[in-house]
């Protein structure tokens, strides 16, 4: 048996573990973790070893299909590419470039999203380019933008082994990102790192917590403000340093007066004693790494949950040091990468904005196209794209690696919109 090994990435969860794919006689026969990969160093969860049968499943799509008389029938790649290109061209000629829209998931390669943006925004000339991160991670991105001025967590997985305290909020890491959770477990075992879990639920993650704050749903902002109140009152904050690197400390102190431990306990349902213990653990930690997920991001207070958690890290100097900082985890493995190359309707590559003249000029120069080709107004958000399908403003819709009929809210309305599309390309 001769197996050749090829590098790949697991796209099943937000981690993006490195994989080695074993191929024998043109068939995938084995999948293992990639040794030396910064995410998983050879380890995988239970999923990848069970992938090989998927590639030979009889229901797997192996060629393009096109709908003829209501039925999907096979077509060659050459023919389908020509058909899609000529259909796009005709629709653009008849209705203009803004009659076309693109919507992608967040698990493709950064380079692929860069090309999509170049094709749509630079060649076709529409900003109707959206990605599932518009919904999934939008509040985390907005949290980083409003705290740091940039949509970018200043941390990485290598920080895990440097931390002595993990603060995990609204996130069942043991189930959602098992390989990363194993790294936390190992750091706890080998270096004595402590784990604080904030979650209304008892989970596999809270099972190994040193302290589990089982707060009432929706009270994270009050909890974070109470923790900040205690940290300030008990002298855990180097105010000179905070003043040097941030703005608004005096206003924050006034605001936090409303959150003494008794108030925090009443709102969150946790005991004062437990909240104070957590504040002390944060204040005494040398390097705290904070994780959060959709328990924060999918809520009506999402951005404030993000901001108030960032505040705890800023107040305690847990930024820009090994093992310290905010490490938001994404639902799909390239959520940040695709935003960095502009896969939202208001963005251009490099987190530039379509509404910014200088940014448009920089990108137009780099792409060697006239400045006027890039529209100065953001394109439609994904929900406006669906509205556009209903109103016929959007005639052609190109979907890649995501299933909006299942993942967007109000799926019946989404399906009705998709059914009205003149050209629907699902890739
Ligand atoms: S932890 Fe996530 S990315 Fe890593 S192997 Fe498992 S499913 Fe894939």
XYZ file of C-alpha atoms and ligand atoms in Angstrom:
435
model
C 0.000 0.000 0.000
C 1.528 3.353 -1.072
C -0.105 6.376 0.510
C 0.842 9.875 -0.574
C 0.206 12.627 1.976
C -1.229 16.046 1.167
C -1.710 19.103 3.394
C -5.211 20.399 4.067
C -7.328 22.247 6.628
C -10.339 21.037 8.579
C -13.237 23.419 8.032
C -15.727 21.715 10.285
C -15.478 24.130 13.218
C -13.955 27.559 13.736
C -10.459 26.314 14.594
C -9.179 25.264 11.175
C -6.898 22.435 12.335
C -4.124 21.383 9.958
C -4.702 17.974 8.381
C -2.656 15.452 6.422
C -4.763 13.682 3.828
C -3.590 10.210 2.816
C -4.363 9.248 -0.794
C -4.048 5.786 -2.279
C -4.987 4.990 -5.880
C -6.670 8.413 -6.196
C -8.845 7.732 -3.139
C -8.710 9.468 0.239
C -8.070 6.618 2.637
C -6.806 8.257 5.813
C -6.818 11.652 7.536
C -4.547 12.633 10.402
C -3.624 15.822 12.240
C -0.698 17.835 10.843
C 2.300 17.757 13.151
C 3.778 21.209 13.794
C 0.578 23.021 12.789
C 0.081 26.073 15.065
C -3.517 25.141 15.874
C -3.436 21.417 16.555
C 0.156 20.078 16.287
C -0.893 16.660 15.012
C -4.027 16.305 17.133
C -7.596 16.164 15.812
C -10.999 15.640 17.360
C -13.139 12.670 16.319
C -14.342 14.192 13.048
C -11.403 14.084 10.575
C -10.576 10.349 10.900
C -14.190 9.726 9.881
C -14.146 11.954 6.781
C -12.826 9.455 4.134
C -16.169 7.689 3.425
C -17.733 11.093 2.645
C -15.553 11.384 -0.461
C -16.815 8.135 -1.968
C -20.436 8.413 -0.845
C -22.806 7.652 -3.712
C -24.755 10.882 -3.078
C -21.671 13.085 -3.348
C -21.886 15.630 -6.168
C -19.008 15.009 -8.580
C -19.886 17.321 -11.460
C -21.762 20.582 -12.065
C -25.529 20.390 -12.470
C -27.864 22.764 -14.272
C -31.642 23.014 -13.984
C -33.457 22.082 -17.192
C -37.264 21.757 -17.234
C -37.323 21.772 -13.444
C -34.720 18.987 -13.078
C -31.030 19.285 -12.171
C -29.020 17.538 -14.899
C -25.240 17.111 -15.366
C -23.262 19.589 -17.468
C -19.524 19.888 -18.198
C -17.356 22.441 -16.356
C -16.499 24.194 -19.639
C -20.123 24.624 -20.593
C -21.347 25.691 -17.158
C -18.602 28.298 -16.697
C -19.401 29.780 -20.115
C -23.115 29.715 -19.288
C -22.679 31.505 -15.943
C -20.305 34.106 -17.431
C -22.572 34.870 -20.398
C -25.660 35.025 -18.144
C -23.915 37.461 -15.780
C -22.864 39.554 -18.789
C -26.397 39.706 -20.177
C -27.906 40.629 -16.798
C -25.272 43.349 -16.261
C -25.981 44.768 -19.751
C -29.736 44.772 -19.133
C -29.914 45.855 -15.481
C -26.464 47.139 -14.449
C -23.775 45.671 -12.153
C -25.835 46.128 -8.976
C -28.291 43.524 -10.228
C -25.711 40.871 -9.237
C -24.864 39.791 -5.668
C -22.499 37.354 -3.970
C -22.897 35.654 -0.565
C -20.295 33.304 0.903
C -19.605 31.247 3.997
C -16.432 31.864 5.997
C -14.482 28.660 5.472
C -12.836 29.247 2.123
C -9.267 30.368 1.622
C -8.334 34.024 2.040
C -6.972 34.036 -1.518
C -10.322 32.819 -2.891
C -12.182 35.641 -1.149
C -9.638 38.154 -2.392
C -10.330 37.037 -5.964
C -14.108 37.205 -5.433
C -13.749 40.790 -4.208
C -11.527 41.719 -7.116
C -13.956 40.166 -9.606
C -17.109 41.688 -8.077
C -15.870 45.097 -6.869
C -13.065 45.715 -9.372
C -14.208 44.005 -12.583
C -18.020 43.760 -12.461
C -18.239 46.974 -10.426
C -20.696 46.120 -7.652
C -20.213 46.141 -3.879
C -22.952 43.544 -3.377
C -20.502 41.132 -1.736
C -21.471 39.633 1.600
C -20.368 36.844 3.887
C -21.966 34.880 6.718
C -19.814 36.837 9.189
C -22.267 39.707 8.649
C -24.566 37.792 10.990
C -22.424 35.332 12.902
C -19.495 37.488 14.042
C -20.742 41.013 13.352
C -21.044 41.964 17.020
C -17.594 40.645 17.874
C -16.174 42.653 14.954
C -18.113 45.740 16.080
C -16.848 45.172 19.630
C -13.228 45.138 18.466
C -13.795 48.153 16.226
C -15.337 50.193 19.038
C -12.711 49.165 21.610
C -9.543 48.998 19.524
C -10.406 50.792 16.293
C -9.609 47.618 14.345
C -11.464 44.385 13.703
C -8.617 42.167 14.889
C -8.105 40.120 18.059
C -4.552 40.876 19.271
C -4.002 37.260 20.358
C -3.328 33.815 18.909
C -3.570 30.159 19.916
C 0.071 30.141 21.061
C -1.066 32.385 23.937
C -2.913 29.456 25.514
C 0.216 27.855 26.980
C 1.395 31.262 28.305
C -1.785 32.080 30.241
C -2.416 31.429 33.918
C -6.138 32.273 33.824
C -8.809 31.462 31.233
C -12.043 33.452 31.323
C -14.622 31.640 29.161
C -18.008 33.298 28.667
C -21.072 32.062 26.780
C -19.065 29.313 25.155
C -19.077 25.537 25.522
C -15.510 25.127 24.239
C -15.320 21.436 25.099
C -17.922 20.718 22.420
C -17.522 23.625 19.971
C -13.710 23.678 19.622
C -12.503 20.403 21.162
C -8.859 20.583 20.079
C -8.384 24.069 21.548
C -10.145 22.971 24.717
C -7.638 20.109 25.042
C -4.859 22.724 25.014
C -6.562 24.581 27.866
C -6.933 21.340 29.806
C -3.240 20.562 29.301
C -2.233 24.068 30.458
C -4.392 23.653 33.548
C -2.847 20.262 34.274
C 0.778 21.121 33.484
C 1.001 24.716 34.689
C -1.875 25.055 37.136
C -3.780 27.608 35.043
C -7.201 28.454 36.483
C -10.466 28.391 34.540
C -13.454 30.667 35.123
C -16.590 29.799 33.170
C -19.508 32.214 32.843
C -22.535 30.394 31.493
C -26.148 29.962 32.600
C -25.829 26.310 31.571
C -23.847 23.535 33.170
C -21.667 22.207 30.351
C -18.689 19.960 29.662
C -16.621 23.144 29.841
C -17.980 24.271 33.207
C -17.324 20.760 34.537
C -13.584 21.521 34.708
C -13.942 25.157 35.852
C -12.366 26.357 39.092
C -15.261 28.790 39.366
C -18.488 28.532 37.393
C -20.578 31.694 37.481
C -23.985 30.359 36.531
C -25.453 33.773 35.765
C -28.989 34.553 34.670
C -29.199 34.740 30.877
C -28.478 38.199 29.519
C -26.682 39.582 32.588
C -23.075 39.472 31.324
C -22.793 43.258 31.038
C -23.774 43.721 34.688
C -21.356 40.964 35.714
C -18.442 42.481 33.784
C -19.196 45.939 35.172
C -19.340 44.548 38.717
C -15.993 42.803 38.239
C -14.517 46.070 36.912
C -15.979 47.936 39.914
C -14.269 45.545 42.357
C -10.958 45.613 40.469
C -10.890 49.421 40.638
C -12.055 49.704 44.260
C -9.613 47.092 45.523
C -6.548 48.583 43.857
C -5.973 45.974 41.161
C -5.873 48.633 38.424
C -2.761 50.611 37.515
C -4.671 53.778 36.671
C -1.643 55.669 35.309
C -0.996 52.893 32.833
C -4.670 52.622 31.854
C -4.801 56.413 31.375
C -1.734 56.282 29.146
C -3.112 53.666 26.756
C -6.879 54.262 26.824
C -9.394 57.076 27.030
C -12.475 57.510 29.209
C -11.320 55.995 32.513
C -12.922 58.780 34.587
C -16.278 58.329 32.850
C -16.042 54.573 33.278
C -15.407 54.977 37.011
C -18.545 57.113 37.367
C -20.572 54.546 35.406
C -19.240 51.644 37.480
C -20.446 53.246 40.727
C -23.808 51.689 39.828
C -22.352 48.183 40.059
C -21.251 47.350 43.627
C -21.055 43.592 44.334
C -24.491 43.573 45.976
C -26.053 45.006 42.812
C -24.102 42.619 40.570
C -25.256 39.693 42.699
C -28.871 40.781 42.541
C -28.825 41.172 38.745
C -26.821 38.058 37.873
C -28.179 35.684 40.518
C -24.618 34.730 41.584
C -23.447 35.210 45.163
C -21.443 38.320 46.072
C -18.765 36.064 47.466
C -18.394 34.198 44.161
C -18.218 37.413 42.112
C -15.585 38.881 44.443
C -13.558 35.653 44.177
C -13.578 35.930 40.385
C -12.514 39.592 40.555
C -9.615 38.625 42.829
C -8.578 35.825 40.462
C -8.542 38.319 37.575
C -6.681 40.943 39.615
C -4.033 38.445 40.734
C -3.565 36.761 37.347
C -0.312 37.428 35.495
C -1.819 36.634 32.093
C -5.541 36.268 31.494
C -6.851 35.010 28.181
C -10.565 35.577 27.511
C -12.710 33.471 25.179
C -16.324 34.067 24.264
C -18.690 32.916 21.566
C -22.297 33.179 20.510
C -23.581 33.448 24.093
C -22.148 36.950 23.752
C -22.336 37.544 20.020
C -25.895 36.404 19.386
C -27.748 38.578 21.850
C -29.390 41.983 21.954
C -26.527 43.345 24.137
C -23.826 41.659 22.092
C -21.517 44.597 21.465
C -21.690 45.793 25.084
C -20.852 42.301 26.312
C -17.785 42.428 24.077
C -16.844 45.965 25.172
C -17.223 45.307 28.903
C -15.110 42.148 28.655
C -12.450 44.113 26.751
C -12.614 46.648 29.611
C -11.671 43.972 32.167
C -8.606 43.109 30.095
C -7.637 46.748 29.527
C -8.039 47.647 33.205
C -5.750 44.806 34.261
C -3.089 45.309 31.578
C -3.993 42.024 29.906
C -3.317 43.274 26.401
C -0.391 42.818 24.038
C 1.479 40.485 26.363
C 2.114 36.746 25.874
C -0.821 34.736 27.219
C -3.081 37.756 27.704
C -5.925 39.385 25.823
C -9.239 38.824 24.078
C -9.341 35.733 21.853
C -12.759 35.640 20.245
C -13.434 32.344 18.518
C -15.288 32.255 15.243
C -17.962 29.860 14.051
C -16.174 29.222 10.754
C -12.471 28.790 10.271
C -11.701 31.820 8.087
C -14.151 34.411 9.404
C -11.494 37.044 10.016
C -9.440 36.204 6.907
C -12.349 36.844 4.584
C -13.124 40.187 6.245
C -9.482 41.216 5.918
C -9.743 40.849 2.148
C -12.988 42.788 2.034
C -15.811 40.241 1.922
C -18.501 42.558 3.257
C -20.405 45.106 1.226
C -18.740 48.138 2.888
C -15.163 46.807 2.753
C -12.220 46.608 0.387
C -9.100 44.453 0.932
C -6.940 45.367 3.931
C -9.993 46.499 5.980
C -10.285 49.518 3.673
C -13.697 51.117 3.223
C -15.497 51.579 -0.086
C -16.770 54.934 1.218
C -13.206 56.253 1.729
C -11.794 58.010 -1.363
C -8.150 57.333 -0.465
C -8.869 53.655 0.201
C -10.639 53.301 -3.153
C -7.752 55.030 -4.905
C -5.189 52.714 -3.270
C -7.085 49.595 -4.302
C -7.831 50.902 -7.813
C -4.114 51.673 -8.316
C -3.152 48.217 -7.083
C -5.704 46.524 -9.335
C -4.753 48.815 -12.190
C -8.346 49.886 -12.861
C -9.981 53.342 -13.099
C -11.017 54.740 -9.699
C -14.620 55.118 -10.938
C -14.915 51.343 -11.352
C -15.163 50.901 -7.550
C -18.485 52.240 -6.323
C -18.219 54.717 -3.397
C -21.399 53.498 -1.694
C -21.574 50.232 0.294
C -23.475 47.453 -1.426
C -26.481 45.694 0.026
C -26.261 43.773 3.310
C -27.308 40.135 3.027
C -30.836 40.854 4.269
C -31.165 43.681 1.732
C -29.923 41.287 -0.944
C -32.789 38.927 -0.080
C -35.185 41.888 -0.201
C -33.637 42.683 -3.599
C -34.481 39.164 -4.798
C -38.107 39.784 -3.861
C -38.206 43.185 -5.591
C -36.227 41.957 -8.652
C -33.466 44.531 -8.019
C -31.131 41.534 -7.713
C -31.396 39.311 -10.792
C -28.377 37.030 -10.349
C -27.278 35.611 -6.990
C -24.047 33.652 -6.498
C -23.794 31.648 -3.265
C -20.593 29.919 -2.173
C -20.049 27.456 0.721
C -23.075 28.465 2.726
C -26.773 27.697 2.832
C -28.788 30.880 3.443
C -32.049 28.945 3.057
C -31.163 27.249 6.352
C -28.973 29.783 8.161
C -30.655 33.154 7.614
C -33.616 34.217 9.756
C -37.104 33.830 8.299
C -36.149 30.948 6.008
C -39.538 30.804 4.287
C -39.069 34.392 3.092
C -35.479 33.592 2.044
C -36.613 30.578 -0.017
C -39.299 32.652 -1.720
C -36.646 35.219 -2.659
C -34.262 32.557 -3.983
C -37.057 31.092 -6.109
C -37.546 34.468 -7.828
C -33.901 34.769 -8.929
C -33.278 34.842 -12.663
C -29.894 33.132 -12.194
C -29.041 31.338 -8.930
C -25.523 29.883 -8.759
C -24.780 27.601 -5.795
C -21.118 26.678 -5.473
S -11.409 20.752 16.421
Fe -12.600 21.609 14.692
S -11.100 22.136 13.079
Fe -10.070 20.774 14.603
S -10.292 18.718 13.759
Fe -12.055 19.009 15.145
S -13.713 19.840 13.839
Fe -11.794 20.019 12.692
